[in-house]
Amino acid sequence: MLILSRKTDEKIKIGEDITLTIIEIRGDQVKIGVEAPKNVKVFRQEVFNAIKNENKSAAEIPNVSGIDAITKLLKK
């Protein structure tokens, strides 16, 4: 992990296309502005984790007995 110190209005560049700007520092809270191309998804970590968990749940194999019951109904 790279650790950088920045003051308000200072920036950090990530590659050619992403810029982080320190907007405000107040106590233990830092406001950061993110400039990135529209095709780059930017999330807070907790939101990213929630999306990842939802995607994982949606991809799990469904209840096979339920599918069997529906298949039997459709064959009638």
PDB file of C-alpha atoms in Angstrom:
ATOM      1  CA  MET A   1       0.000   0.000   0.000  1.00  0.00           C
ATOM      2  CA  LEU A   2       1.242   3.432  -0.927  1.00  0.00           C
ATOM      3  CA  ILE A   3       0.593   6.059   1.758  1.00  0.00           C
ATOM      4  CA  LEU A   4       0.577   9.721   0.724  1.00  0.00           C
ATOM      5  CA  SER A   5       0.128  12.929   2.697  1.00  0.00           C
ATOM      6  CA  ARG A   6      -1.928  15.674   1.062  1.00  0.00           C
ATOM      7  CA  LYS A   7      -3.379  18.997   2.131  1.00  0.00           C
ATOM      8  CA  THR A   8      -6.677  20.572   1.106  1.00  0.00           C
ATOM      9  CA  ASP A   9      -6.835  21.270  -2.653  1.00  0.00           C
ATOM     10  CA  GLU A  10      -3.852  19.010  -3.379  1.00  0.00           C
ATOM     11  CA  LYS A  11      -4.291  16.189  -5.876  1.00  0.00           C
ATOM     12  CA  ILE A  12      -3.237  12.609  -6.489  1.00  0.00           C
ATOM     13  CA  LYS A  13      -3.055  11.195 -10.034  1.00  0.00           C
ATOM     14  CA  ILE A  14      -3.796   7.540 -10.759  1.00  0.00           C
ATOM     15  CA  GLY A  15      -2.656   6.749 -14.273  1.00  0.00           C
ATOM     16  CA  GLU A  16      -3.574   9.205 -16.997  1.00  0.00           C
ATOM     17  CA  ASP A  17      -7.312   9.388 -16.382  1.00  0.00           C
ATOM     18  CA  ILE A  18      -8.028   9.466 -12.651  1.00  0.00           C
ATOM     19  CA  THR A  19      -7.482  12.405 -10.296  1.00  0.00           C
ATOM     20  CA  LEU A  20      -8.246  12.482  -6.576  1.00  0.00           C
ATOM     21  CA  THR A  21      -8.580  15.923  -4.984  1.00  0.00           C
ATOM     22  CA  ILE A  22      -8.624  16.545  -1.243  1.00  0.00           C
ATOM     23  CA  ILE A  23     -11.651  18.805  -0.858  1.00  0.00           C
ATOM     24  CA  GLU A  24     -11.848  19.231   2.914  1.00  0.00           C
ATOM     25  CA  ILE A  25     -10.281  17.894   6.088  1.00  0.00           C
ATOM     26  CA  ARG A  26     -12.364  18.251   9.234  1.00  0.00           C
ATOM     27  CA  GLY A  27     -11.386  16.275  12.330  1.00  0.00           C
ATOM     28  CA  ASP A  28     -11.235  12.604  11.404  1.00  0.00           C
ATOM     29  CA  GLN A  29     -13.206  13.053   8.154  1.00  0.00           C
ATOM     30  CA  VAL A  30     -11.691  13.733   4.735  1.00  0.00           C
ATOM     31  CA  LYS A  31     -13.762  14.712   1.693  1.00  0.00           C
ATOM     32  CA  ILE A  32     -12.236  13.511  -1.550  1.00  0.00           C
ATOM     33  CA  GLY A  33     -13.258  14.450  -5.084  1.00  0.00           C
ATOM     34  CA  VAL A  34     -12.788  11.801  -7.784  1.00  0.00           C
ATOM     35  CA  GLU A  35     -12.428  12.674 -11.460  1.00  0.00           C
ATOM     36  CA  ALA A  36     -12.531   9.572 -13.638  1.00  0.00           C
ATOM     37  CA  PRO A  37     -13.851   8.528 -17.052  1.00  0.00           C
ATOM     38  CA  LYS A  38     -17.516   7.490 -17.078  1.00  0.00           C
ATOM     39  CA  ASN A  39     -16.537   3.879 -17.806  1.00  0.00           C
ATOM     40  CA  VAL A  40     -14.643   3.673 -14.485  1.00  0.00           C
ATOM     41  CA  LYS A  41     -16.967   2.701 -11.656  1.00  0.00           C
ATOM     42  CA  VAL A  42     -16.183   4.421  -8.355  1.00  0.00           C
ATOM     43  CA  PHE A  43     -17.792   3.156  -5.141  1.00  0.00           C
ATOM     44  CA  ARG A  44     -17.300   3.500  -1.409  1.00  0.00           C
ATOM     45  CA  GLN A  45     -15.928   0.200  -0.060  1.00  0.00           C
ATOM     46  CA  GLU A  46     -19.117  -0.702   1.842  1.00  0.00           C
ATOM     47  CA  VAL A  47     -21.251  -0.114  -1.265  1.00  0.00           C
ATOM     48  CA  PHE A  48     -18.863  -2.180  -3.392  1.00  0.00           C
ATOM     49  CA  ASN A  49     -19.053  -5.034  -0.853  1.00  0.00           C
ATOM     50  CA  ALA A  50     -22.862  -4.919  -0.835  1.00  0.00           C
ATOM     51  CA  ILE A  51     -23.000  -5.055  -4.656  1.00  0.00           C
ATOM     52  CA  LYS A  52     -20.516  -7.929  -4.688  1.00  0.00           C
ATOM     53  CA  ASN A  53     -22.577  -9.883  -2.132  1.00  0.00           C
ATOM     54  CA  GLU A  54     -25.808  -9.278  -4.065  1.00  0.00           C
ATOM     55  CA  ASN A  55     -24.187 -10.456  -7.293  1.00  0.00           C
ATOM     56  CA  LYS A  56     -22.848 -13.556  -5.547  1.00  0.00           C
ATOM     57  CA  SER A  57     -26.300 -14.368  -4.134  1.00  0.00           C
ATOM     58  CA  ALA A  58     -27.947 -13.875  -7.531  1.00  0.00           C
ATOM     59  CA  ALA A  59     -25.438 -16.218  -9.184  1.00  0.00           C
ATOM     60  CA  GLU A  60     -25.989 -19.091  -6.748  1.00  0.00           C
ATOM     61  CA  ILE A  61     -27.714 -22.208  -8.043  1.00  0.00           C
ATOM     62  CA  PRO A  62     -31.462 -21.902  -7.441  1.00  0.00           C
ATOM     63  CA  ASN A  63     -33.508 -24.436  -5.496  1.00  0.00           C
ATOM     64  CA  VAL A  64     -33.608 -27.440  -7.845  1.00  0.00           C
ATOM     65  CA  SER A  65     -36.743 -28.902  -6.249  1.00  0.00           C
ATOM     66  CA  GLY A  66     -38.602 -25.689  -7.091  1.00  0.00           C
ATOM     67  CA  ILE A  67     -37.467 -25.888 -10.708  1.00  0.00           C
ATOM     68  CA  ASP A  68     -38.484 -29.560 -10.864  1.00  0.00           C
ATOM     69  CA  ALA A  69     -41.975 -28.660  -9.642  1.00  0.00           C
ATOM     70  CA  ILE A  70     -42.334 -25.923 -12.280  1.00  0.00           C
ATOM     71  CA  THR A  71     -41.053 -28.267 -15.008  1.00  0.00           C
ATOM     72  CA  LYS A  72     -43.641 -30.900 -14.041  1.00  0.00           C
ATOM     73  CA  LEU A  73     -46.420 -28.301 -14.188  1.00  0.00           C
ATOM     74  CA  LEU A  74     -45.327 -27.134 -17.629  1.00  0.00           C
ATOM     75  CA  LYS A  75     -45.298 -30.703 -18.983  1.00  0.00           C
ATOM     76  CA  LYS A  76     -48.979 -31.213 -18.077  1.00  0.00           C
TER      77      LYS A  76
END
